[in-house]
Amino acid sequence: MFEIINELSSRLEILSGIKGILGYICIATAIMIGHSWVNSGSNKKSIDADSVEEEEERDPPRNFTVKQLAYFDGKKRQK
């Protein structure tokens, strides 16, 4: 097994001129696989969140007059 890896590594080094190229290829491949794995889950969650928002009922519009809103100024009233 190690003989095959060493032979592949030496051939890649001869072709590219970069020492340790097989290690760089392994790291880059792992990064791409991890990136696609992490991002594939986020797409499903965002689709589910969008569908939940569409199902919620919207509040009806409220048309209050200035006289009605004047009572609700944030101060507590004594009863």
Short mmCIF file of C-alpha atoms in Angstrom, two decimals:
data_model
loop_
_atom_site.label_atom_id
_atom_site.label_comp_id
_atom_site.label_asym_id
_atom_site.label_seq_id
_atom_site.Cartn_x
_atom_site.Cartn_y
_atom_site.Cartn_z
CA MET A 1 0.00 0.00 0.00
CA PHE A 2 2.72 2.45 0.99
CA GLU A 3 4.73 1.47 -2.07
CA ILE A 4 1.86 2.55 -4.34
CA ILE A 5 1.49 5.84 -2.50
CA ASN A 6 5.23 6.52 -2.63
CA GLU A 7 5.35 5.70 -6.34
CA LEU A 8 2.36 7.94 -7.07
CA SER A 9 3.86 10.71 -4.99
CA SER A 10 7.21 10.52 -6.77
CA ARG A 11 5.57 10.55 -10.20
CA LEU A 12 3.45 13.59 -9.27
CA GLU A 13 6.56 15.36 -7.95
CA ILE A 14 8.37 14.71 -11.22
CA LEU A 15 5.41 15.97 -13.28
CA SER A 16 4.67 19.06 -11.22
CA GLY A 17 8.05 19.90 -9.75
CA ILE A 18 6.42 20.43 -6.33
CA LYS A 19 7.72 18.34 -3.45
CA GLY A 20 4.93 16.77 -1.40
CA ILE A 21 2.28 17.44 -4.04
CA LEU A 22 0.24 14.37 -3.04
CA GLY A 23 -0.26 15.82 0.43
CA TYR A 24 -1.47 19.12 -1.03
CA ILE A 25 -3.88 17.25 -3.28
CA CYS A 26 -5.26 15.29 -0.31
CA ILE A 27 -5.70 18.46 1.76
CA ALA A 28 -7.42 20.31 -1.10
CA THR A 29 -9.72 17.35 -1.72
CA ALA A 30 -10.65 17.16 1.97
CA ILE A 31 -11.40 20.89 2.02
CA MET A 32 -13.67 20.64 -1.04
CA ILE A 33 -15.53 17.63 0.37
CA GLY A 34 -15.97 19.35 3.73
CA HIS A 35 -17.15 22.55 2.08
CA SER A 36 -19.77 20.76 0.01
CA TRP A 37 -20.90 18.71 3.02
CA VAL A 38 -21.35 21.78 5.24
CA ASN A 39 -23.13 23.81 2.56
CA SER A 40 -25.46 21.03 1.49
CA GLY A 41 -27.15 21.03 4.91
CA SER A 42 -27.63 24.81 5.00
CA ASN A 43 -29.63 24.78 1.74
CA LYS A 44 -32.18 22.36 3.18
CA LYS A 45 -32.60 24.45 6.33
CA SER A 46 -33.15 27.68 4.42
CA ILE A 47 -35.78 26.04 2.22
CA ASP A 48 -37.61 24.74 5.30
CA ALA A 49 -37.48 28.15 6.96
CA ASP A 50 -38.92 29.83 3.87
CA SER A 51 -41.81 27.39 3.67
CA VAL A 52 -42.65 27.93 7.37
CA GLU A 53 -42.77 31.69 6.87
CA GLU A 54 -45.19 31.34 3.97
CA GLU A 55 -47.58 29.20 6.03
CA GLU A 56 -47.93 31.72 8.86
CA GLU A 57 -50.96 33.97 8.72
CA ARG A 58 -50.31 37.65 8.42
CA ASP A 59 -51.85 40.08 10.88
CA PRO A 60 -54.61 42.22 9.43
CA PRO A 61 -53.73 45.87 8.86
CA ARG A 62 -54.51 48.12 11.79
CA ASN A 63 -55.89 51.57 11.07
CA PHE A 64 -55.83 53.43 14.36
CA THR A 65 -56.74 57.07 14.65
CA VAL A 66 -54.51 59.62 16.37
CA LYS A 67 -57.08 59.89 19.19
CA GLN A 68 -56.91 56.14 19.81
CA LEU A 69 -53.11 56.10 19.78
CA ALA A 70 -52.83 59.08 22.15
CA TYR A 71 -54.07 56.89 25.02
CA PHE A 72 -51.23 54.39 24.47
CA ASP A 73 -48.22 56.62 25.13
CA GLY A 74 -46.39 54.10 27.34
CA LYS A 75 -47.40 55.60 30.71
CA LYS A 76 -49.16 53.45 33.29
CA ARG A 77 -52.68 54.53 34.20
CA GLN A 78 -54.15 54.29 37.65
CA LYS A 79 -57.37 52.34 37.86
#
